[in-house]
CSV table of C-alpha atoms in Angstrom, one decimal:
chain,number,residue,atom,x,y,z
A,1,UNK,CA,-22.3,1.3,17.3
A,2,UNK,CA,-19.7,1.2,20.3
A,3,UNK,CA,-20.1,3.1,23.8
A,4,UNK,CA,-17.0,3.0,25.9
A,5,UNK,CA,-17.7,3.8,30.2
A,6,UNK,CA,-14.5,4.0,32.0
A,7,UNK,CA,-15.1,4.2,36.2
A,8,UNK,CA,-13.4,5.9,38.4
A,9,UNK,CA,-13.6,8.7,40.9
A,10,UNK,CA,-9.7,9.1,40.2
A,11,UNK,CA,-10.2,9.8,36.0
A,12,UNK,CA,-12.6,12.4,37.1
A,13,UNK,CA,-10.1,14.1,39.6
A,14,UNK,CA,-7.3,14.4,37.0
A,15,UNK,CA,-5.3,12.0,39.2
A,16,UNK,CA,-5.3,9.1,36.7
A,17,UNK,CA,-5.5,10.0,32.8
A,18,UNK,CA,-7.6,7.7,30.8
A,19,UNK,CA,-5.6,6.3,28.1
A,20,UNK,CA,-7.9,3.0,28.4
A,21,UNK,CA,-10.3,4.7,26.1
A,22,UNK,CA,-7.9,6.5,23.6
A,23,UNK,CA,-6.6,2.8,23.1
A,24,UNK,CA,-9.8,0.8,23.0
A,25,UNK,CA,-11.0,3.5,20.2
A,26,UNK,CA,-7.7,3.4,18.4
A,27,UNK,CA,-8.0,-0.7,18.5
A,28,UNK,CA,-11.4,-0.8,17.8
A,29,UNK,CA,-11.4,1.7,14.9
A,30,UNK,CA,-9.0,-0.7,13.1
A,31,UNK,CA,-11.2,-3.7,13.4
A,32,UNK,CA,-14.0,-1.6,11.8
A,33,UNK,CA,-16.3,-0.6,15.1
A,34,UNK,CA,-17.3,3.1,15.1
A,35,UNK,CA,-16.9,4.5,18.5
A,36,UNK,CA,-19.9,6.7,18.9
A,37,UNK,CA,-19.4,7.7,22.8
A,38,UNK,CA,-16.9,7.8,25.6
A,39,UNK,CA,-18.2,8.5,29.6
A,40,UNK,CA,-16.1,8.8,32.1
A,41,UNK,CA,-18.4,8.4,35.4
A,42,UNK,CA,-17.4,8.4,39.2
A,43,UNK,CA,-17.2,5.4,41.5
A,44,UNK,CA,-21.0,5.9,42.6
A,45,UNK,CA,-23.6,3.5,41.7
A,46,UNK,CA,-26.2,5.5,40.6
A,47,UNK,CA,-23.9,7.4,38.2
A,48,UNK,CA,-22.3,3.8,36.6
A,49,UNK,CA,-26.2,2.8,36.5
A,50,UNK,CA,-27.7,5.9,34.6
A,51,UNK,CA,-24.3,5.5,32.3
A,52,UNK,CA,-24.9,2.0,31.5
A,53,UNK,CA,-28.9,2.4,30.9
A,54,UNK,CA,-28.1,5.4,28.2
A,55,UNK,CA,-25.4,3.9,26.4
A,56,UNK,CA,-27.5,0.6,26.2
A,57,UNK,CA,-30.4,2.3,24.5
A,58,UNK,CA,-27.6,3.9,21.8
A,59,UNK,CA,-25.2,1.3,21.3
A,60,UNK,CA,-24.9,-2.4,20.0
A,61,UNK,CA,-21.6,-2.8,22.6
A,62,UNK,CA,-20.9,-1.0,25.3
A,63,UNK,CA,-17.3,-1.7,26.6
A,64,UNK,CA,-16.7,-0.8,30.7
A,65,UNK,CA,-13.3,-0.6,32.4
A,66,UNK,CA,-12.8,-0.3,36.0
A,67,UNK,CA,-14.9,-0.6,39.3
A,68,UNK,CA,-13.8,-4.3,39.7
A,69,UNK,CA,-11.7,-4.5,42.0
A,70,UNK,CA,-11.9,-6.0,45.9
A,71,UNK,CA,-12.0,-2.8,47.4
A,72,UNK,CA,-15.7,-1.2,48.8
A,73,UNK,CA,-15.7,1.2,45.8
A,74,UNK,CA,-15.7,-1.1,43.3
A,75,UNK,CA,-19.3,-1.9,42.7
A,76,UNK,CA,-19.6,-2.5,39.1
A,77,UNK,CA,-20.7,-5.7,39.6
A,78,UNK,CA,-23.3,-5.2,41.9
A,79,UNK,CA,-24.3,-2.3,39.4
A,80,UNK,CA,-24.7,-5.1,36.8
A,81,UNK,CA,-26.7,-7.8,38.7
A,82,UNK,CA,-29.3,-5.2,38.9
A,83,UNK,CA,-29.0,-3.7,35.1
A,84,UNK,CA,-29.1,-7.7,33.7
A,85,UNK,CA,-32.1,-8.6,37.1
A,86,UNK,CA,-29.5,-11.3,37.8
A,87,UNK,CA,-27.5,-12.5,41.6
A,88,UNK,CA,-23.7,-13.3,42.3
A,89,UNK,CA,-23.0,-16.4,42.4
A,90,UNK,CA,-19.5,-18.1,42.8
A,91,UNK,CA,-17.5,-18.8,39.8
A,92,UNK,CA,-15.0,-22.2,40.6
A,93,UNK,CA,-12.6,-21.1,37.8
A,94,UNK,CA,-12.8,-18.1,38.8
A,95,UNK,CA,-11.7,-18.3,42.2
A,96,UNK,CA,-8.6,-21.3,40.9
A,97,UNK,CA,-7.4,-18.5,38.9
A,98,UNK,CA,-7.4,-16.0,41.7
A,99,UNK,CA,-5.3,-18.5,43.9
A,100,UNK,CA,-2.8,-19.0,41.2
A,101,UNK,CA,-2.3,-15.4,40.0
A,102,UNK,CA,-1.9,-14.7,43.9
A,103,UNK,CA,0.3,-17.6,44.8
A,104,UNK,CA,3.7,-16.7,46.0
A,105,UNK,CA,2.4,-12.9,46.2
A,106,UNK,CA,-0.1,-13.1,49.0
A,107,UNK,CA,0.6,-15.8,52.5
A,108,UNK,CA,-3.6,-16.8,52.6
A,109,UNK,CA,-6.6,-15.5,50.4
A,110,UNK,CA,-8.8,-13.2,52.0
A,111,UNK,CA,-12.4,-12.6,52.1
A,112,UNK,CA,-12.1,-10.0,49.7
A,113,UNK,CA,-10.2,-12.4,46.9
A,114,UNK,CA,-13.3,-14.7,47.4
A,115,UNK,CA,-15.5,-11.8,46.6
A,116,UNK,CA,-13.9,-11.5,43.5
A,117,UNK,CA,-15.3,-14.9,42.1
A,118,UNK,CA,-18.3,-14.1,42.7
A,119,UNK,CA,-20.1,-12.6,39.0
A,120,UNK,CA,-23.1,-12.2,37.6
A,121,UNK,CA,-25.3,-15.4,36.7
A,122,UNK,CA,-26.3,-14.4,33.5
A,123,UNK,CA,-22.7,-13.4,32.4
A,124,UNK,CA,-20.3,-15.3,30.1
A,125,UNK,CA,-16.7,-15.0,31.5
A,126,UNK,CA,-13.5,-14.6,30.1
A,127,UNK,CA,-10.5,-15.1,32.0
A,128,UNK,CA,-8.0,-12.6,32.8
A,129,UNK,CA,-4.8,-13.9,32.2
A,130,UNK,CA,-3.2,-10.9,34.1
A,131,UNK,CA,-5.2,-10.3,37.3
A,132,UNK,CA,-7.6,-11.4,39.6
A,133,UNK,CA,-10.7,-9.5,38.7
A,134,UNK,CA,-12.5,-11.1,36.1
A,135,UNK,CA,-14.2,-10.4,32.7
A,136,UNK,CA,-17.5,-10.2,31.9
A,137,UNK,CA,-19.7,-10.7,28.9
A,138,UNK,CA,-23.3,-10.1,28.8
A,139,UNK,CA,-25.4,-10.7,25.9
A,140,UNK,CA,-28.7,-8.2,26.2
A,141,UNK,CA,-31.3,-8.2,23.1
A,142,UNK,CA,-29.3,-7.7,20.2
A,143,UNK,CA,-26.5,-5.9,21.5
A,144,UNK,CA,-23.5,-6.9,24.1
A,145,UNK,CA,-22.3,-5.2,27.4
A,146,UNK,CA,-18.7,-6.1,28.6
A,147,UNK,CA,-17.1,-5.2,32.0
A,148,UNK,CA,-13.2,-5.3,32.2
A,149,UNK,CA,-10.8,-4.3,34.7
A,150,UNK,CA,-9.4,-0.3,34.6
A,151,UNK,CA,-5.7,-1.7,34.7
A,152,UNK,CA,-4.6,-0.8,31.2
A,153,UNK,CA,-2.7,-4.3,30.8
A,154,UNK,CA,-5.5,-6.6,31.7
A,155,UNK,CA,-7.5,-4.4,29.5
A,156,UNK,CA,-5.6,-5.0,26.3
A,157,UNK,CA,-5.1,-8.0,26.7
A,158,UNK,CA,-8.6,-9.3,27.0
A,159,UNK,CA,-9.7,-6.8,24.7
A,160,UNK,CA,-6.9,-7.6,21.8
A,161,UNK,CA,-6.7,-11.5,22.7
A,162,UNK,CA,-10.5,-12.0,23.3
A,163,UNK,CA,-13.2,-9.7,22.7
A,164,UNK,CA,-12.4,-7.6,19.7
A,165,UNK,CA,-12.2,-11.1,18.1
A,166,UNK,CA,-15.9,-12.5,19.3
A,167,UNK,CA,-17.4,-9.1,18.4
A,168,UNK,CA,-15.8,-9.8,14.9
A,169,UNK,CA,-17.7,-12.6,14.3
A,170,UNK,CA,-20.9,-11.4,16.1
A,171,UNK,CA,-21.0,-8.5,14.1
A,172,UNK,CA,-19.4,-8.4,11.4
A,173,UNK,CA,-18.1,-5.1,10.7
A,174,UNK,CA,-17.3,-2.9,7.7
A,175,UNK,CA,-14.3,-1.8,6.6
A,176,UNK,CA,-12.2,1.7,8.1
A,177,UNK,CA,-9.1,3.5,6.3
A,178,UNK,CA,-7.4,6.7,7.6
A,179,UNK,CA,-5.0,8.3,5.4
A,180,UNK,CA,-2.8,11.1,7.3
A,181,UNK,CA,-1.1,14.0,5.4
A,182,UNK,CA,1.3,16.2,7.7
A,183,UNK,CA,1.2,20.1,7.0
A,184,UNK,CA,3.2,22.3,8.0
A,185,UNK,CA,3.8,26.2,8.3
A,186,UNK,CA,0.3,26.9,7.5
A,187,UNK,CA,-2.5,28.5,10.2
A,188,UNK,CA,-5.7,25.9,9.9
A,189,UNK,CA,-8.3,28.9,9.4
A,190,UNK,CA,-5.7,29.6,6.2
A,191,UNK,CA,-5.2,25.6,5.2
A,192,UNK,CA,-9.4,25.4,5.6
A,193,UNK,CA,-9.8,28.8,2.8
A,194,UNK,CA,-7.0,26.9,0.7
A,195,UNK,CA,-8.6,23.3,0.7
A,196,UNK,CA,-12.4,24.2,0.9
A,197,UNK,CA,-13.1,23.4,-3.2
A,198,UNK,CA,-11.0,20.5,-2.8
A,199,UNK,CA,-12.8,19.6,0.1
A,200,UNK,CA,-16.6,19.9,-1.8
A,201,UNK,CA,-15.7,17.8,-4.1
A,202,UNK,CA,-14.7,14.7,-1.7
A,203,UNK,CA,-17.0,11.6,-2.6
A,204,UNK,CA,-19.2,11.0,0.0
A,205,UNK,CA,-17.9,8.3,1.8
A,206,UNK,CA,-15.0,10.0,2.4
A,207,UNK,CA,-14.6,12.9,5.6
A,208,UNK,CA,-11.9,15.1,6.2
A,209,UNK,CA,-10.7,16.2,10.0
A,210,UNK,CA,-8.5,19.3,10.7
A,211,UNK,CA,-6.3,17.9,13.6
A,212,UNK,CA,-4.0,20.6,15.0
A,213,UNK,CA,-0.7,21.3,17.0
A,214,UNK,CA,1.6,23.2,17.5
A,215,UNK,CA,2.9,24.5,14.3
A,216,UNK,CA,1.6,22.3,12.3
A,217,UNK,CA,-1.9,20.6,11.4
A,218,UNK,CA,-2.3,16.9,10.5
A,219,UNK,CA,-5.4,15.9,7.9
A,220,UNK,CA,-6.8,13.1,8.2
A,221,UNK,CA,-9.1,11.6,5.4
A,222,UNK,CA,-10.8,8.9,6.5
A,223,UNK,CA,-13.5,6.4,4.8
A,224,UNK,CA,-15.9,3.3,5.5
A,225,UNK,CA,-17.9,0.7,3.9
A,226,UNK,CA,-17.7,-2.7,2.5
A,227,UNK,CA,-15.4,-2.7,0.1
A,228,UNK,CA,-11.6,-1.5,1.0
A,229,UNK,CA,-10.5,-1.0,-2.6
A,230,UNK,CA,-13.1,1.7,-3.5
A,231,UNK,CA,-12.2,3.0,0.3
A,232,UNK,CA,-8.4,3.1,-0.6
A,233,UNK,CA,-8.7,4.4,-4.5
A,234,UNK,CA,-10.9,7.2,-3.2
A,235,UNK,CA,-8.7,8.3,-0.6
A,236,UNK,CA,-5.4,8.1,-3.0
A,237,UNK,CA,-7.2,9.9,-5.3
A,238,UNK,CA,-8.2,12.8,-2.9
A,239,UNK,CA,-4.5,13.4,-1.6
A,240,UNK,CA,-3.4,13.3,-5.0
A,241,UNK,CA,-5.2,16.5,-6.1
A,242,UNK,CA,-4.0,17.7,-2.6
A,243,UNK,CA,-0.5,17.6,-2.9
A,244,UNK,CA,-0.1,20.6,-5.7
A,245,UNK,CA,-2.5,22.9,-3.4
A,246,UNK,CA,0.0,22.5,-0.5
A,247,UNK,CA,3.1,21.8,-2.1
A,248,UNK,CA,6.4,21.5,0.3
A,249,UNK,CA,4.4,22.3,3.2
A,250,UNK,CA,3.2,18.7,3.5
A,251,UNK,CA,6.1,17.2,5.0
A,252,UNK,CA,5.1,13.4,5.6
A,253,UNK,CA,2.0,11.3,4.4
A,254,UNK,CA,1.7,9.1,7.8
A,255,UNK,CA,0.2,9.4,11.1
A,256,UNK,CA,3.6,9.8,12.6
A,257,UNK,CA,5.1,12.4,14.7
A,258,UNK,CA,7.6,15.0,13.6
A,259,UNK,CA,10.3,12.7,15.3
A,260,UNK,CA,9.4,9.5,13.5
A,261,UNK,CA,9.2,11.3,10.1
A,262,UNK,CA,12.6,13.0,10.7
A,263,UNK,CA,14.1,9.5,11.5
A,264,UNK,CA,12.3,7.7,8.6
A,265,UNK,CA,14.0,10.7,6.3
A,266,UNK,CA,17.6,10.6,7.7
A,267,UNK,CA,18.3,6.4,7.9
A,268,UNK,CA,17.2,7.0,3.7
A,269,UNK,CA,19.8,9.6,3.5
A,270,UNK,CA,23.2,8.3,5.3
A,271,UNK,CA,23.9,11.4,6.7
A,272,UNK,CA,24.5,12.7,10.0
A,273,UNK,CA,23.2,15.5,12.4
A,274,UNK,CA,24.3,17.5,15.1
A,275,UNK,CA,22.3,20.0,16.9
A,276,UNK,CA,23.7,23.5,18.8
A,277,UNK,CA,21.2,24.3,21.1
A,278,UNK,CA,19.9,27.6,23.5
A,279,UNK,CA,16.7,28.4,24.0
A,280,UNK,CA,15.5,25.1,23.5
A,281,UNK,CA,18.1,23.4,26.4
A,282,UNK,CA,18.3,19.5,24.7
A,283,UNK,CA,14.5,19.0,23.3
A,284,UNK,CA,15.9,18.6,19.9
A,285,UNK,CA,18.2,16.0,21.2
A,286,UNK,CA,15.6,14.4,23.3
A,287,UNK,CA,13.2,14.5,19.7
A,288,UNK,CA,16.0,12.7,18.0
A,289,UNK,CA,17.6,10.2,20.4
A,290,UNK,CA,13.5,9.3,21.6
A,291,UNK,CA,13.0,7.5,18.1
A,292,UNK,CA,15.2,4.0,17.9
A,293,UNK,CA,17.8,3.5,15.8
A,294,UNK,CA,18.8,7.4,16.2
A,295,UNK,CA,22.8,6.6,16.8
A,296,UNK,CA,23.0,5.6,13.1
A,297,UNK,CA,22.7,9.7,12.0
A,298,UNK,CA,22.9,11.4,15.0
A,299,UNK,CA,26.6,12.7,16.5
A,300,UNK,CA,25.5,15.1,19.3
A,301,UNK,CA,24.1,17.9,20.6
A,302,UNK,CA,26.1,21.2,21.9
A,303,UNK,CA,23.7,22.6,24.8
A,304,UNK,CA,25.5,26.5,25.1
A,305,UNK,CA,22.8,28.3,26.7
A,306,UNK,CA,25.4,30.8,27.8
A,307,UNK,CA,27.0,33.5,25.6
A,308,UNK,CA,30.3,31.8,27.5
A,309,UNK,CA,29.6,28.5,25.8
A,310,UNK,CA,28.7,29.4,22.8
A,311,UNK,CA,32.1,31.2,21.9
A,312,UNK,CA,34.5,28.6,23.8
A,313,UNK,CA,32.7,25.6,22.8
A,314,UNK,CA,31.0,26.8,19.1
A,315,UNK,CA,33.4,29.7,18.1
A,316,UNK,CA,30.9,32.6,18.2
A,317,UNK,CA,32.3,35.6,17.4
A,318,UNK,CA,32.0,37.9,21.2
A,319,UNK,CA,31.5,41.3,18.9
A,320,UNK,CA,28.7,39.4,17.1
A,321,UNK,CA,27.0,38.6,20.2
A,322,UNK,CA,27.6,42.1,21.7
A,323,UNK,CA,26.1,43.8,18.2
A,324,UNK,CA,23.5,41.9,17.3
A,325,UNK,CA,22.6,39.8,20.6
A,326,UNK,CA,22.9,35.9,21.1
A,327,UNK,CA,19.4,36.0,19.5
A,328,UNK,CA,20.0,36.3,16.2
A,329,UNK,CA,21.2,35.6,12.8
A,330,UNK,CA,24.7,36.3,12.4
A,331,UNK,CA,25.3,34.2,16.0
A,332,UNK,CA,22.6,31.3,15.3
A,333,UNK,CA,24.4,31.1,12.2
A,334,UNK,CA,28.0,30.6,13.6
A,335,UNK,CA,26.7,27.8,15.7
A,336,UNK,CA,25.1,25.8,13.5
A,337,UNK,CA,28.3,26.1,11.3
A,338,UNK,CA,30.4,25.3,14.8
A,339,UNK,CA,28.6,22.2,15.4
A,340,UNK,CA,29.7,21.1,12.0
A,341,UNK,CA,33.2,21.6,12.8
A,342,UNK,CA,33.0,20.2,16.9
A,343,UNK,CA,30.9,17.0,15.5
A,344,UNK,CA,32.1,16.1,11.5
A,345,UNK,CA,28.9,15.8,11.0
A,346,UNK,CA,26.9,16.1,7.2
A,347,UNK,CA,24.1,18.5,8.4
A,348,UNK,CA,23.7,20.7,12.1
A,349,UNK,CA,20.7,22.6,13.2
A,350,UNK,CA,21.2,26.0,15.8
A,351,UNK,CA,18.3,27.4,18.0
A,352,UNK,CA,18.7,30.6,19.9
A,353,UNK,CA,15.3,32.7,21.4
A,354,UNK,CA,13.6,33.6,24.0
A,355,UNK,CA,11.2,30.7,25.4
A,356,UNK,CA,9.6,33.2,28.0
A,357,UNK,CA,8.0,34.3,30.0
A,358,UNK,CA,10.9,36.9,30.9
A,359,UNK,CA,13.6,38.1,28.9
A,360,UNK,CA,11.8,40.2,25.9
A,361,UNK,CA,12.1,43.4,24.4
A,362,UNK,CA,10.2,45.2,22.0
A,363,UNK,CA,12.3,44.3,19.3
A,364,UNK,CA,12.4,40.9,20.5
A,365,UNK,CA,9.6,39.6,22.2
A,366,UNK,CA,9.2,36.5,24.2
A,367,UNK,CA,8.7,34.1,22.0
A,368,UNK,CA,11.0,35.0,19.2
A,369,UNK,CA,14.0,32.4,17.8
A,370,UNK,CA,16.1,32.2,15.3
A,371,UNK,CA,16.9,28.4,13.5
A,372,UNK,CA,19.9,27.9,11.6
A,373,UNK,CA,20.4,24.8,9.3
A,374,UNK,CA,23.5,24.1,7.7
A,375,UNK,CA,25.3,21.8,5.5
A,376,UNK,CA,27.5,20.5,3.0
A,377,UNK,CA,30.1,23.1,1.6
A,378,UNK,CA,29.3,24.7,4.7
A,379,UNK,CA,26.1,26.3,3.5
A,380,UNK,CA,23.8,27.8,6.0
A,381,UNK,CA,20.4,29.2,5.9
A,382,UNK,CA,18.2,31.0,9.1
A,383,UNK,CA,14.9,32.2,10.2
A,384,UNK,CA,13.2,33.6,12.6
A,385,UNK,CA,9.7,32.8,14.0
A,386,UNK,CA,7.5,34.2,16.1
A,387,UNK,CA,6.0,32.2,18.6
A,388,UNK,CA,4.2,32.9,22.0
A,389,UNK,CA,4.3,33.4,25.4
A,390,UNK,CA,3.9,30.0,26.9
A,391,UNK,CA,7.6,29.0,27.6
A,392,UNK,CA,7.0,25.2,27.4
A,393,UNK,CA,5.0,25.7,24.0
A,394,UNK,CA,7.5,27.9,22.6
A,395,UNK,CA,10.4,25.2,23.4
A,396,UNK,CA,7.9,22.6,21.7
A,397,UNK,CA,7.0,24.4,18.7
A,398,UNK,CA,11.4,24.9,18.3
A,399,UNK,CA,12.1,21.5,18.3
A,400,UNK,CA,9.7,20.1,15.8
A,401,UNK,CA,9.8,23.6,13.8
A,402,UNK,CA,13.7,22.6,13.2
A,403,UNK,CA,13.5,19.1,12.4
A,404,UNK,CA,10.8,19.7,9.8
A,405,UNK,CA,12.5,22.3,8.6
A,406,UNK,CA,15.5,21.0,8.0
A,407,UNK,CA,14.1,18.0,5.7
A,408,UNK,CA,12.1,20.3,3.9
A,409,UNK,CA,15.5,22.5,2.5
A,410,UNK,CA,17.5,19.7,1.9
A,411,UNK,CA,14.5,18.0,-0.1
A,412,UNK,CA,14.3,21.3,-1.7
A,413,UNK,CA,18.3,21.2,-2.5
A,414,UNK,CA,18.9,24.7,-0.4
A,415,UNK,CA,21.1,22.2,1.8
């Protein structure tokens, strides 16, 4: 139903990402459009025109960001004058807009500001209450075309304040629900053998999509159609018969990340953390202190990346770490239970490995770390995992391996 173009030779160049569509989709998904399409084309005319002319014969709306600007390379407009057989003519409001968006920013309007208020006869336009290039609605058949600007705030807000609402009650769309279930610890080629006769007997309406990452694989069910009840009782019904297939390895029901799912978990528990971190050099902290709110639980994180550090500042035993190495279990877990002491705090995690790419042995290749969680009564559990070679992967995977981890044993009551 919905084509998104976004213009721009610098998108295609990797020198500006393109999170205008990843938001129009999200935005538009939840107001019930199905996003068919998204084209990323370069600054040149004949590539915005053969764009525009394909996803018009496919799509009821097609939704364009960028090219709008007063610059030579923006010629979106131009573009459309010929799509729509229409001229530029000179839009009054237009043009009062421009002069008061630009007044006390520029000394006199240029040539090219006037060139902005010039648009497309045939278009309806909608203001842009946060720049000077303005948008632009055309109504073609049965279907609509709308040209926005590529800067992401003018974007939203026309697309949030203005057109998501007049496509509403143009089109009338049905209704969209996404259910999310978190899993963890489980390959997806394994997860997909496990689920696959759950999975056959989904109801139609309702389609499952593997989504992975690092370490763990979110499912998301997601269904359509007029009424949001059926939509909803389906998709409860479905992750209820999922739950006992994948037991503790589900370890949150929301689209969240591991960071908002371990802050969701501790503010219910009223305990703190501490963290006593090597290999991983302050991710966990930065995981913990990115979600808001994070000073309520968390004390502090112990950053001893040296074998120095960890006995003056954890209490590491030096024989241990000359025995068994600092990657390992007996030292991971001494700092996890020295960061309980240093902080006072109800729970610590401990990381020791080797993110790579140097530093391995046969016995311990790059990628290998040991976690340590501990706890109450000064219990303490470990493991080791076996990651890969890619040294910022490796550090990733650490981070939300241990939070995850950790809620999962003291859910469990190991901690």
């Amino acid at each position: 139903m919905v084509e998104i173009i976004t213009i721009g030779d610098e998108l295609l160049i990797g020198q500006v990402i393109d999170t205008n569509s990843a938001w129009m989709g999200r935005e538009l998904n939840l107001a019930g459009f199905d996003v068919q399409r998204i084209t990323s084309v370069s600054d040149k005319k004949e590539e915005i025109e053969e764009a525009l002319i394909s996803a018009a014969k496919r799509a009821k709306i097609v939704l364009m960001t960028g090219g709008l600007g007063p610059t030579r390379d923006d010629i979106t407009k131009k573009t459309l004058c010929e799509f729509f057989n229409t001229r530029l003519v000179f839009n009054d409001q237009v043009f009062k807009d421009i002069q008061e968006f630009l007044r006390g920013r520029v000394k006199n309007i240029n040539d090219l500001n006037r060139e902005q208020a010039m648009v497309p006869e045939k278009c309806q336009v909608i203001r842009n209450a946060r720049g000077t290039a303005p948008i632009m609605w055309f109504d073609y058949n049965d279907s609509v075309v709308v040209s926005m600007p590529g800067v992401p705030s003018e974007m939203k807000i026309a697309m949030s304040g203005s057109i998501i609402p007049r496509l509403k009650d143009k089109y009338t769309p049905g209704h969209i629900f996404h259910k999310t279930v978190l899993v963890h610890n489980i390959p997806e080629a394994v997860l997909a053998e496990m689920l696959s006769h759950w999975e056959d007997n989904l109801p139609k309406h309702i389609k499952l999509a593997y989504l992975p990452a690092p370490g763990r694989i979110r499912l998301r069910l997601s269904g359509r159609g007029d009424d949001l009840n059926l939509i909803k009782t389906g998709i409860d019904k479905a992750v209820d018969a999922l739950r006992p297939i994948i037991g503790n390895n589900i370890y949150g029901e929301e689209d969240l990340s591991a960071s908002e799912v371990f802050a969701s978990f501790f503010k219910n528990t009223g305990k703190s953390i501490s963290l006593a971190e090597s290999c991983s050099g302050g991710y966990l902290a930065h995981l913990i202190t990115s979600i808001p709110g994070s000073s309520k639980y968390f004390e502090g994180s112990l950053v001893t990346y040296s074998n120095k550090m960890k006995q003056q500042l954890l209490g590491v035993k030096p024989e241990d770490i000359q025995e068994f190495g600092a990657v390992s279990e007996p030292v991971v877990e001494q700092m996890a239970l020295g960061a309980l002491k240093a902080t006072g705090s109800d729970y610590a995690i401990a990381t020791s490995g080797i993110a790579g790419p140097e530093g391995g042995t046969e016995q311990k290749p790059v990628g290998t770390v040991w976690m340590a969680w501990a706890g109450p009564g000064k219990k303490v559990v470990s493991k080791v995992f076996r990651f890969g070679k890619d040294r910022e992967r490796n550090i990733v995977r650490t981070g939300e391996t241990a939070l995850i981890e950790l809620m999962q044993r003291i859910k469990e009551g190991v901690l």
